[in-house]
Tab-separated table of C-alpha atoms and ligand atoms in Angstrom:
chain	number	residue	atom	x	y	z
J	1	MET	CA	23.811	24.677	-16.719
J	2	SER	CA	21.658	27.800	-16.873
J	3	ARG	CA	21.156	30.066	-13.895
J	4	ARG	CA	17.514	29.007	-13.831
J	5	GLY	CA	18.556	25.381	-13.749
J	6	PHE	CA	20.912	26.053	-10.882
J	7	LEU	CA	18.267	27.825	-8.854
J	8	GLY	CA	15.890	25.013	-9.640
J	9	THR	CA	18.386	22.530	-8.250
J	10	LEU	CA	18.771	24.544	-5.101
J	11	ALA	CA	15.067	24.815	-4.608
J	12	GLY	CA	14.708	21.092	-5.178
J	13	ALA	CA	17.331	20.435	-2.602
J	14	GLY	CA	15.553	22.752	-0.218
J	15	LEU	CA	18.737	24.769	0.117
J	16	ALA	CA	17.439	28.066	-1.235
J	17	ALA	CA	14.605	28.674	1.152
J	18	ALA	CA	15.985	27.189	4.339
J	19	GLY	CA	17.880	29.300	6.784
J	20	CYS	CA	20.600	28.069	9.037
J	21	GLY	CA	19.503	25.110	11.118
J	22	ALA	CA	16.199	24.901	9.308
J	23	PHE	CA	16.954	22.219	6.760
J	24	PRO	CA	13.973	20.259	5.566
J	25	GLU	CA	13.939	16.534	6.097
J	26	SER	CA	13.399	15.745	2.474
J	27	ALA	CA	16.387	14.956	0.326
J	28	GLY	CA	15.339	15.075	-3.287
J	29	ARG	CA	13.285	16.709	-5.958
J	30	LEU	CA	9.781	15.470	-6.530
J	31	LEU	CA	8.622	14.013	-9.839
J	32	THR	CA	4.834	13.811	-10.074
J	33	SER	CA	2.917	11.135	-11.919
J	34	ARG	CA	0.960	11.892	-15.063
J	35	LEU	CA	-1.785	9.355	-14.608
J	36	PRO	CA	-4.641	8.991	-12.138
J	37	LEU	CA	-3.410	7.253	-9.010
J	38	PRO	CA	-5.340	4.617	-7.060
J	39	ALA	CA	-6.921	5.332	-3.687
J	40	PRO	CA	-4.574	4.296	-0.905
J	41	PHE	CA	-5.111	0.966	0.851
J	42	THR	CA	-6.976	-0.683	-2.026
J	43	VAL	CA	-4.222	-2.907	-3.464
J	44	PRO	CA	-3.316	-5.978	-1.391
J	45	LEU	CA	0.261	-6.174	-0.093
J	46	PRO	CA	2.231	-8.591	-2.251
J	47	ILE	CA	4.955	-10.754	-0.759
J	48	PRO	CA	7.874	-11.278	-3.136
J	49	PRO	CA	8.316	-14.929	-4.130
J	50	LEU	CA	11.120	-16.923	-2.511
J	51	ALA	CA	14.046	-17.770	-4.784
J	52	ARG	CA	14.396	-21.508	-5.295
J	53	PRO	CA	17.852	-23.056	-5.420
J	54	VAL	CA	18.692	-25.043	-8.565
J	55	ALA	CA	20.995	-27.211	-6.427
J	56	PRO	CA	22.030	-26.985	-2.766
J	57	GLY	CA	23.802	-23.640	-2.354
J	58	ARG	CA	23.206	-22.598	-5.989
J	59	TYR	CA	20.735	-20.171	-7.468
J	60	GLU	CA	20.259	-18.791	-10.949
J	61	VAL	CA	18.476	-15.549	-11.563
J	62	THR	CA	17.851	-13.833	-14.864
J	63	GLN	CA	17.522	-10.080	-15.244
J	64	ARG	CA	14.798	-9.410	-17.776
J	65	THR	CA	12.239	-6.802	-18.739
J	66	ALA	CA	8.619	-7.558	-18.015
J	67	LYS	CA	5.276	-5.783	-18.101
J	68	VAL	CA	3.601	-5.790	-14.706
J	69	GLU	CA	0.520	-4.166	-13.246
J	70	ILE	CA	1.590	-1.723	-10.556
J	71	ILE	CA	-1.053	0.995	-10.937
J	72	PRO	CA	-4.345	-0.931	-11.379
J	73	GLY	CA	-5.514	-0.864	-14.985
J	74	THR	CA	-2.132	0.030	-16.501
J	75	THR	CA	1.076	-1.832	-17.126
J	76	THR	CA	4.628	-0.767	-16.342
J	77	GLU	CA	7.727	-2.130	-17.983
J	78	ILE	CA	10.170	-3.141	-15.276
J	79	TRP	CA	13.737	-4.409	-15.224
J	80	GLY	CA	13.564	-7.251	-12.781
J	81	TYR	CA	15.584	-10.077	-11.311
J	82	ASP	CA	13.583	-13.033	-12.655
J	83	ALA	CA	11.299	-10.408	-14.234
J	84	THR	CA	9.791	-9.407	-10.882
J	85	PHE	CA	9.862	-6.184	-8.884
J	86	PRO	CA	10.931	-6.502	-6.152
J	87	GLY	CA	13.092	-9.460	-7.154
J	88	PRO	CA	12.709	-12.837	-5.414
J	89	THR	CA	13.655	-13.014	-1.737
J	90	PHE	CA	16.698	-15.170	-1.068
J	91	GLU	CA	16.542	-17.102	2.192
J	92	LEU	CA	20.137	-17.823	3.123
J	93	ARG	CA	21.773	-19.412	6.131
J	94	ARG	CA	24.891	-18.491	7.993
J	95	GLY	CA	27.563	-21.045	7.256
J	96	ASP	CA	26.000	-22.259	3.991
J	97	PRO	CA	28.087	-20.714	1.248
J	98	THR	CA	25.911	-19.779	-1.710
J	99	THR	CA	26.554	-19.014	-5.357
J	100	ILE	CA	24.087	-16.922	-7.297
J	101	ARG	CA	24.462	-16.848	-11.069
J	102	VAL	CA	23.077	-13.601	-12.463
J	103	ARG	CA	22.249	-13.676	-16.162
J	104	ASN	CA	21.722	-10.388	-17.881
J	105	GLU	CA	19.080	-10.294	-20.626
J	106	LEU	CA	18.469	-6.563	-20.241
J	107	PRO	CA	19.460	-3.963	-22.813
J	108	GLU	CA	22.278	-2.580	-20.570
J	109	PRO	CA	25.161	-3.902	-18.415
J	110	THR	CA	24.561	-4.523	-14.733
J	111	SER	CA	26.492	-5.199	-11.513
J	112	THR	CA	24.769	-6.807	-8.554
J	113	HIS	CA	25.695	-5.845	-4.997
J	114	LEU	CA	24.503	-7.835	-1.976
J	115	HIS	CA	24.117	-4.909	0.435
J	116	GLY	CA	25.260	-5.809	3.955
J	117	GLY	CA	27.006	-8.938	2.717
J	118	VAL	CA	30.506	-9.801	3.873
J	119	ASN	CA	31.368	-10.590	0.270
J	120	PRO	CA	34.736	-11.377	-1.334
J	121	PRO	CA	35.811	-8.434	-3.525
J	122	GLY	CA	35.214	-10.277	-6.817
J	123	SER	CA	31.581	-10.891	-5.835
J	124	ASP	CA	30.833	-7.527	-4.286
J	125	GLY	CA	29.212	-5.827	-7.220
J	126	TYR	CA	32.021	-3.383	-7.916
J	127	PRO	CA	30.562	-0.739	-10.260
J	128	THR	CA	32.865	-1.547	-13.175
J	129	ASP	CA	32.682	-5.350	-12.744
J	130	LEU	CA	29.877	-5.663	-15.243
J	131	VAL	CA	27.678	-8.382	-16.614
J	132	VAL	CA	27.252	-7.410	-20.255
J	133	PRO	CA	24.277	-8.665	-22.236
J	134	ARG	CA	24.693	-10.441	-25.556
J	135	GLY	CA	24.954	-7.979	-28.411
J	136	HIS	CA	25.712	-4.924	-26.276
J	137	SER	CA	28.501	-2.707	-27.615
J	138	ALA	CA	30.434	-3.044	-24.332
J	139	HIS	CA	30.395	-6.809	-24.907
J	140	PRO	CA	33.910	-8.243	-24.553
J	141	HIS	CA	33.915	-9.256	-28.187
J	142	GLY	CA	32.637	-5.962	-29.493
J	143	GLY	CA	33.802	-3.010	-27.400
J	144	HIS	CA	36.537	-1.426	-25.338
J	145	PRO	CA	36.652	-0.981	-21.580
J	146	SER	CA	36.451	2.697	-20.678
J	147	HIS	CA	37.349	2.670	-16.979
J	148	PRO	CA	40.597	1.447	-15.435
J	149	GLY	CA	40.044	-1.919	-13.825
J	150	MET	CA	36.857	-2.510	-15.726
J	151	ARG	CA	35.817	-6.155	-16.012
J	152	LEU	CA	33.309	-7.283	-18.569
J	153	ASN	CA	31.651	-10.599	-17.872
J	154	PRO	CA	29.781	-11.799	-20.935
J	155	VAL	CA	26.095	-12.640	-20.327
J	156	ALA	CA	26.365	-14.050	-16.788
J	157	LYS	CA	28.444	-13.973	-13.635
J	158	ASP	CA	28.617	-16.207	-10.578
J	159	TYR	CA	28.531	-14.266	-7.326
J	160	HIS	CA	29.980	-16.245	-4.395
J	161	TYR	CA	28.731	-15.470	-0.904
J	162	PRO	CA	30.472	-17.272	1.982
J	163	LEU	CA	27.703	-16.169	4.410
J	164	ASP	CA	30.015	-16.227	7.362
J	165	GLN	CA	27.904	-13.549	9.010
J	166	ARG	CA	25.087	-13.107	11.516
J	167	ALA	CA	21.382	-13.361	10.703
J	168	ALA	CA	20.294	-10.066	9.155
J	169	THR	CA	18.004	-8.396	6.602
J	170	LEU	CA	20.183	-7.859	3.565
J	171	TRP	CA	19.139	-6.676	0.159
J	172	TYR	CA	20.531	-6.743	-3.343
J	173	HIS	CA	20.391	-4.199	-6.068
J	174	ASP	CA	22.080	-2.947	-9.184
J	175	HIS	CA	25.379	-1.066	-8.774
J	176	ARG	CA	26.432	-0.194	-12.323
J	177	MET	CA	28.873	2.689	-12.591
J	178	ASP	CA	27.040	5.964	-13.343
J	179	PHE	CA	23.658	4.232	-13.858
J	180	THR	CA	22.704	2.709	-10.525
J	181	ALA	CA	19.899	5.218	-9.874
J	182	PRO	CA	17.937	4.708	-13.130
J	183	GLN	CA	18.483	0.942	-13.080
J	184	VAL	CA	17.273	0.485	-9.528
J	185	TRP	CA	14.343	2.830	-10.318
J	186	ARG	CA	13.378	0.428	-13.106
J	187	GLY	CA	13.132	-2.391	-10.575
J	188	LEU	CA	16.530	-3.996	-9.932
J	189	ALA	CA	16.225	-4.585	-6.176
J	190	GLY	CA	15.184	-7.376	-3.819
J	191	LEU	CA	15.636	-8.801	-0.336
J	192	ALA	CA	17.989	-11.451	1.011
J	193	LEU	CA	17.420	-12.756	4.542
J	194	VAL	CA	20.291	-14.424	6.368
J	195	ARG	CA	19.142	-16.745	9.160
J	196	ASP	CA	21.156	-18.487	11.855
J	197	GLU	CA	20.769	-20.645	14.937
J	198	GLU	CA	20.954	-17.733	17.356
J	199	GLU	CA	17.858	-16.248	15.675
J	200	ASP	CA	16.088	-19.630	15.232
J	201	ALA	CA	16.179	-20.131	19.005
J	202	LEU	CA	14.166	-16.959	19.648
J	203	PRO	CA	10.367	-17.063	19.892
J	204	LEU	CA	9.932	-14.268	17.355
J	205	PRO	CA	6.889	-14.117	15.055
J	206	ARG	CA	7.502	-16.233	11.949
J	207	GLY	CA	5.805	-17.685	8.931
J	208	GLU	CA	3.060	-15.405	7.661
J	209	ARG	CA	3.638	-13.191	10.691
J	210	GLU	CA	7.049	-12.197	9.366
J	211	LEU	CA	6.603	-9.596	6.629
J	212	PRO	CA	9.433	-8.152	4.563
J	213	LEU	CA	8.483	-4.592	3.591
J	214	LEU	CA	10.592	-3.093	0.781
J	215	ILE	CA	9.542	0.535	0.661
J	216	CYS	CA	10.341	2.806	-2.266
J	217	ASP	CA	8.833	5.675	-4.244
J	218	ARG	CA	8.248	5.968	-7.981
J	219	ALA	CA	6.505	8.267	-10.478
J	220	PHE	CA	4.583	7.170	-13.549
J	221	GLU	CA	3.987	8.500	-17.048
J	222	GLU	CA	0.560	8.668	-18.628
J	223	ASP	CA	1.030	5.285	-20.279
J	224	GLY	CA	1.965	3.607	-16.993
J	225	SER	CA	5.715	3.499	-17.605
J	226	PHE	CA	8.083	4.660	-14.888
J	227	ARG	CA	8.824	8.355	-15.053
J	228	TYR	CA	12.462	9.302	-14.481
J	229	PRO	CA	14.592	12.245	-15.612
J	230	ARG	CA	17.344	11.742	-18.146
J	231	ALA	CA	20.465	10.343	-16.460
J	232	HIS	CA	22.562	12.903	-14.537
J	233	ASP	CA	20.058	15.743	-15.081
J	234	PRO	CA	21.486	18.542	-12.914
J	235	HIS	CA	17.970	19.621	-11.952
J	236	TYR	CA	17.714	16.371	-10.044
J	237	MET	CA	21.130	16.534	-8.455
J	238	ALA	CA	19.499	16.506	-4.978
J	239	GLY	CA	17.977	13.115	-5.811
J	240	VAL	CA	14.773	11.858	-7.416
J	241	GLU	CA	11.612	11.320	-5.407
J	242	GLY	CA	8.361	9.935	-6.763
J	243	ASP	CA	4.821	10.705	-5.599
J	244	VAL	CA	3.727	7.079	-5.270
J	245	ILE	CA	4.886	5.034	-2.298
J	246	LEU	CA	5.270	1.342	-3.137
J	247	VAL	CA	5.594	-1.411	-0.578
J	248	ASN	CA	6.814	-4.672	-2.161
J	249	GLY	CA	5.998	-3.055	-5.489
J	250	ALA	CA	2.357	-2.142	-4.712
J	251	PRO	CA	1.050	1.419	-4.259
J	252	TRP	CA	-0.011	2.207	-0.628
J	253	PRO	CA	-1.066	-1.428	-0.102
J	254	VAL	CA	-3.247	-2.999	2.564
J	255	ALA	CA	-2.571	-6.190	4.495
J	256	GLU	CA	-4.944	-8.144	6.711
J	257	VAL	CA	-3.375	-9.291	9.947
J	258	SER	CA	-4.505	-11.192	13.008
J	259	ALA	CA	-4.385	-9.435	16.372
J	260	THR	CA	-0.962	-10.892	17.149
J	261	ARG	CA	2.670	-9.846	17.056
J	262	HIS	CA	4.146	-9.450	13.610
J	263	ARG	CA	7.751	-9.039	12.612
J	264	LEU	CA	8.216	-6.316	9.996
J	265	ARG	CA	11.520	-6.149	8.180
J	266	LEU	CA	11.565	-2.561	6.995
J	267	LEU	CA	13.875	-1.607	4.151
J	268	ASN	CA	14.113	1.816	2.538
J	269	ALA	CA	14.932	0.933	-1.057
J	270	SER	CA	14.147	4.424	-2.364
J	271	ASN	CA	16.663	6.300	-4.501
J	272	ALA	CA	16.597	9.486	-2.392
J	273	ARG	CA	13.476	9.624	-0.192
J	274	ARG	CA	13.840	9.493	3.578
J	275	TYR	CA	10.938	8.512	5.820
J	276	ARG	CA	9.961	9.024	9.417
J	277	LEU	CA	7.700	6.041	10.003
J	278	ARG	CA	4.954	5.995	12.597
J	279	LEU	CA	1.845	4.008	13.369
J	280	ALA	CA	-1.555	5.711	13.275
J	281	PRO	CA	-3.633	5.953	15.438
J	282	GLY	CA	-0.526	5.448	17.589
J	283	GLY	CA	1.550	2.542	18.705
J	284	ARG	CA	5.084	1.396	19.092
J	285	PHE	CA	7.664	-0.422	17.085
J	286	THR	CA	9.829	-2.750	19.107
J	287	GLN	CA	13.121	-2.774	17.250
J	288	ILE	CA	14.890	-6.122	17.388
J	289	GLY	CA	17.446	-5.700	14.644
J	290	SER	CA	19.407	-3.200	12.639
J	291	ASP	CA	21.104	-3.342	9.221
J	292	ALA	CA	23.621	-5.989	10.176
J	293	GLY	CA	21.666	-8.198	12.569
J	294	LEU	CA	19.849	-8.570	15.851
J	295	LEU	CA	20.328	-6.071	18.660
J	296	ALA	CA	21.536	-7.233	22.033
J	297	ALA	CA	18.184	-6.139	23.509
J	298	PRO	CA	14.994	-4.703	22.060
J	299	VAL	CA	14.427	-0.939	21.844
J	300	ALA	CA	10.962	0.698	21.605
J	301	HIS	CA	10.377	3.600	19.210
J	302	GLU	CA	7.410	5.717	18.251
J	303	VAL	CA	9.143	7.028	15.141
J	304	ILE	CA	11.657	5.302	12.907
J	305	PRO	CA	13.685	7.584	10.674
J	306	ILE	CA	14.888	5.477	7.755
J	307	SER	CA	17.180	6.719	5.006
J	308	PRO	CA	17.944	4.997	1.692
J	309	GLY	CA	19.690	1.651	2.248
J	310	GLU	CA	18.831	1.270	5.939
J	311	ARG	CA	16.857	-1.600	7.472
J	312	TYR	CA	14.916	-1.782	10.719
J	313	ASP	CA	13.753	-5.154	11.970
J	314	VAL	CA	10.767	-4.462	14.252
J	315	VAL	CA	7.901	-6.243	15.999
J	316	VAL	CA	4.453	-4.648	16.130
J	317	ASP	CA	1.857	-6.139	18.460
J	318	PHE	CA	-1.488	-5.841	16.705
J	319	SER	CA	-3.312	-7.232	19.795
J	320	ALA	CA	-3.048	-3.645	21.104
J	321	TYR	CA	-5.783	-2.669	18.602
J	322	PRO	CA	-9.429	-3.779	18.586
J	323	VAL	CA	-10.416	-6.314	15.933
J	324	GLY	CA	-11.717	-4.434	12.921
J	325	SER	CA	-9.376	-1.474	13.296
J	326	ALA	CA	-7.062	-0.062	10.674
J	327	VAL	CA	-3.451	0.603	11.638
J	328	THR	CA	-1.698	2.824	9.141
J	329	LEU	CA	2.042	2.938	8.605
J	330	THR	CA	2.554	6.622	7.884
J	331	ASP	CA	5.477	8.788	7.034
J	332	GLU	CA	5.614	12.009	9.064
J	333	LEU	CA	7.263	13.723	6.105
J	334	ALA	CA	4.958	12.760	3.242
J	335	GLY	CA	1.911	10.824	4.427
J	336	ASP	CA	0.606	7.335	3.822
J	337	VAL	CA	2.790	4.277	3.297
J	338	MET	CA	0.510	1.254	3.861
J	339	ARG	CA	-2.265	-0.046	6.084
J	340	PHE	CA	-2.817	-3.092	8.252
J	341	VAL	CA	-6.364	-4.175	8.988
J	342	VAL	CA	-6.741	-6.261	12.131
J	343	THR	CA	-9.293	-8.873	11.086
J	344	ARG	CA	-9.413	-11.488	13.848
J	345	ARG	CA	-8.065	-12.676	17.133
J	346	ALA	CA	-5.643	-15.564	17.111
J	347	ALA	CA	-3.393	-17.498	19.467
J	348	ASP	CA	0.085	-16.032	19.777
J	349	ASP	CA	2.997	-17.882	21.322
J	350	SER	CA	5.561	-15.414	20.078
J	351	ALA	CA	7.496	-13.087	22.367
J	352	VAL	CA	10.265	-10.507	22.218
J	353	PRO	CA	12.785	-11.685	24.781
J	354	ALA	CA	14.725	-9.145	26.833
J	355	VAL	CA	17.969	-10.612	25.521
J	356	LEU	CA	18.044	-11.121	21.752
J	357	SER	CA	21.620	-11.852	20.809
J	358	ARG	CA	25.268	-11.476	21.631
J	359	PRO	CA	26.505	-9.145	18.924
J	360	PRO	CA	30.269	-8.858	18.470
J	361	GLU	CA	31.961	-6.621	20.995
J	362	ARG	CA	33.366	-3.246	20.072
J	363	THR	CA	37.114	-3.221	19.767
J	364	ARG	CA	39.497	-0.305	20.055
J	365	ALA	CA	40.008	1.828	16.951
J	366	VAL	CA	43.550	1.662	15.624
J	367	ALA	CA	43.089	4.697	13.370
J	368	MET	CA	40.829	7.682	12.806
J	369	ARG	CA	39.909	8.938	9.332
J	370	ALA	CA	37.652	11.704	8.125
J	371	PHE	CA	35.299	11.565	5.138
J	372	ASP	CA	33.563	14.753	4.106
J	373	PHE	CA	30.467	14.383	1.885
J	374	ARG	CA	29.898	17.579	0.015
J	375	ARG	CA	28.833	19.213	-3.215
J	376	THR	CA	31.779	20.856	-4.903
J	377	GLY	CA	32.297	22.845	-8.080
J	378	ASP	CA	30.201	25.649	-9.462
J	379	ALA	CA	26.792	25.545	-10.993
J	380	GLY	CA	27.818	24.385	-14.438
J	381	ASN	CA	30.228	21.824	-13.158
J	382	ALA	CA	28.998	20.604	-9.777
J	383	ALA	CA	29.591	17.112	-8.421
J	384	TRP	CA	28.909	15.272	-5.201
J	385	THR	CA	32.278	14.467	-3.726
J	386	ILE	CA	34.013	12.717	-0.824
J	387	ASN	CA	36.945	14.689	0.598
J	388	GLY	CA	36.656	16.972	-2.393
J	389	ARG	CA	37.089	14.178	-4.919
J	390	PRO	CA	34.584	12.843	-7.401
J	391	TYR	CA	34.690	9.048	-7.690
J	392	ARG	CA	37.689	7.565	-9.426
J	393	PRO	CA	37.707	3.754	-9.556
J	394	GLY	CA	40.986	2.309	-8.450
J	395	ALA	CA	42.137	5.299	-6.377
J	396	PRO	CA	41.424	4.237	-2.777
J	397	LEU	CA	40.961	6.880	-0.084
J	398	ALA	CA	41.893	4.506	2.759
J	399	ARG	CA	43.744	1.250	3.420
J	400	PRO	CA	42.444	-0.242	6.662
J	401	ARG	CA	44.066	-3.489	7.841
J	402	LEU	CA	42.113	-6.731	7.910
J	403	GLY	CA	40.996	-7.649	11.402
J	404	THR	CA	41.161	-4.111	12.802
J	405	ALA	CA	38.624	-1.460	13.697
J	406	GLU	CA	38.834	2.215	12.790
J	407	MET	CA	36.896	5.310	13.742
J	408	TRP	CA	35.553	7.039	10.670
J	409	ARG	CA	34.234	10.549	11.044
J	410	LEU	CA	31.530	11.400	8.515
J	411	THR	CA	30.632	15.025	7.816
J	412	SER	CA	28.216	16.457	5.310
J	413	ASP	CA	26.546	19.488	3.751
J	414	PHE	CA	23.213	17.798	3.023
J	415	HIS	CA	21.370	14.524	3.676
J	416	HIS	CA	23.853	11.790	2.836
J	417	PRO	CA	23.039	8.216	3.889
J	418	VAL	CA	26.575	6.800	4.047
J	419	HIS	CA	27.112	3.128	3.258
J	420	LEU	CA	30.224	0.996	3.665
J	421	HIS	CA	30.657	-2.208	1.733
J	422	LEU	CA	32.069	-5.200	3.684
J	423	ALA	CA	32.505	-3.402	7.016
J	424	HIS	CA	29.778	-3.281	9.635
J	425	PHE	CA	29.936	-0.445	12.097
J	426	GLN	CA	28.443	1.042	15.254
J	427	VAL	CA	27.491	4.653	15.604
J	428	LEU	CA	29.649	6.189	18.355
J	429	ALA	CA	28.456	9.774	18.316
J	430	ARG	CA	26.162	12.115	16.426
J	431	GLY	CA	26.956	15.811	16.519
J	432	GLY	CA	29.347	15.255	19.454
J	433	ARG	CA	26.544	13.681	21.471
J	434	PRO	CA	25.610	10.052	22.119
J	435	PRO	CA	23.894	8.395	19.141
J	436	SER	CA	20.111	8.370	18.758
J	437	ALA	CA	18.130	5.386	20.048
J	438	THR	CA	17.487	4.474	16.401
J	439	ASP	CA	21.248	4.267	15.716
J	440	ALA	CA	21.500	1.117	17.867
J	441	GLY	CA	23.272	-2.043	16.787
J	442	TRP	CA	25.672	-3.016	14.035
J	443	LYS	CA	24.912	-1.156	10.835
J	444	ASP	CA	26.163	-0.714	7.298
J	445	THR	CA	24.351	2.528	6.404
J	446	VAL	CA	23.970	5.638	8.516
J	447	ASP	CA	21.908	8.748	7.957
J	448	VAL	CA	24.213	11.775	8.036
J	449	ARG	CA	22.100	14.929	8.078
J	450	PRO	CA	23.020	18.415	6.905
J	451	TYR	CA	26.066	19.784	8.709
J	452	GLU	CA	26.140	16.830	11.024
J	453	VAL	CA	29.228	14.970	12.261
J	454	VAL	CA	28.707	11.233	12.741
J	455	ASP	CA	31.445	9.047	14.207
J	456	VAL	CA	31.309	5.321	13.471
J	457	LEU	CA	33.513	2.434	14.591
J	458	ALA	CA	33.950	0.141	11.624
J	459	ARG	CA	35.368	-3.400	11.696
J	460	PHE	CA	37.240	-4.644	8.651
J	461	ASP	CA	36.715	-8.389	8.804
J	462	GLY	CA	36.335	-11.193	6.344
J	463	HIS	CA	38.282	-10.332	3.193
J	464	ARG	CA	41.146	-8.290	1.852
J	465	GLY	CA	40.597	-6.338	-1.330
J	466	ARG	CA	38.810	-3.408	-2.873
J	467	TYR	CA	35.557	-2.134	-1.376
J	468	MET	CA	33.699	1.134	-1.320
J	469	ILE	CA	32.210	3.858	0.795
J	470	HIS	CA	29.476	5.924	-0.817
J	471	CYS	CA	26.353	7.923	-0.412
J	472	HIS	CA	23.227	5.748	-0.810
J	473	ASN	CA	21.211	8.548	-2.290
J	474	LEU	CA	21.512	6.874	-5.656
J	475	GLU	CA	21.557	10.085	-7.662
J	476	HIS	CA	24.403	11.342	-5.492
J	477	GLU	CA	26.170	8.008	-5.975
J	478	ASP	CA	25.853	8.262	-9.754
J	479	MET	CA	27.038	11.888	-9.603
J	480	ALA	CA	30.337	10.678	-8.146
J	481	MET	CA	29.797	10.514	-4.335
J	482	MET	CA	31.727	7.271	-4.018
J	483	ALA	CA	35.239	6.208	-3.072
J	484	ASP	CA	37.228	2.984	-2.945
J	485	PHE	CA	38.979	1.712	0.139
J	486	ASP	CA	41.335	-1.258	0.143
J	487	VAL	CA	41.398	-3.740	3.019
J	488	VAL	CA	45.057	-4.759	3.274
B	501	C2O	CU1	23.323	-0.673	-1.359
B	501	C2O	CU2	27.117	0.217	-2.670
B	501	C2O	O1	25.177	-0.162	-2.079
B	502	CU	CU1	24.409	12.019	-0.698
């Protein structure tokens, strides 16, 4: 890499200009679109279709390319589950084991991870457990595996989800070794909602007053196609950010709502972009759930910081605004996200009870381990690493025992949203101090900021086998910031 390239990377990462303690909140390098963009709040908010089972407990979804209208007046080729972006929303129930057959009709191999799922290892979307399309050179009848432990499933694979887990907002996305970032950018992501009786019994807003909001950023070429750098471009080592914010696949959309409580399931599905969400002209989010399920009790926030992979389940009471007003979901860091227009009064029998759930208790940690997320190597040969190691499949960094809890200390040199597969965790401390109010509940992804130390208590329940810990900035992930751990 040239010196200019290296400096460019630093500038993109915000590392060059910032002094000590003055790190910017952004975590990527901006790609700008090359076509005229629509005015914000002109495109209606789409709601992704619900996936329909082909038999009780069985779904089939096909990954295909499609041309869709994202920027009005142009078409964009997407890679989509069932040719949609976001993919269909799966409504799943605790205690109803489900099998999803994923067929790959795309030009490249894929691996599908149900993020937040307590999945058996063979169905967890391991990065080298690939579904290979017909005719691809990596096809089992035509090519040779290039990674140890690589599995090539021709054309389709059945993913089995026991769903022995609490109601939560999960999501699914591509997880292919080295190519997760470009493949998710093309559209391979969607939501999966787990419901259970504990949640059913609550008087929370439901039906059309429950809105899943998958938030991500993209950039577009002149012809409407997605703009993305070539894979592993060192200029974009900090991560790729786009200049268009999409909610459920629509640019800065608008939704009409009645003056009642609404439940918003917020997901940051961006590759690298972090948000600090707020309501304008003011207002509060009542958080009811975190990544891995309902909180014990609601928590009110004016600002929700949300890093890639995280979910916040919140209730907003639109009766606090006069009919006719516009309530904008904004990002303190970059501006508009979407708008709600309060169009009418309506009866509202929903409520946010003071007690929401009985989440599992914390247990004592039987071990403490440290994971350092850092850029290593020099300019020409840099990688994002964990404990100094770039990802090597099949070389686990930890072997926690099934049924135990461990304290994992996460440290970093930059913004690294750290995600654990299988294990849900609670944030114990941030920078040696108690966690932030927005760290509440059981989580699977935590925002670790530059030079921060975050301690989490993780429970290893459900399955033995090979899982992973990685940075959910997808460019960092593809540039090796991943490690295996084995539950033994
Ligand atoms: Cu959402 Cu291993 O990722
Ligand atoms: Cu990272």
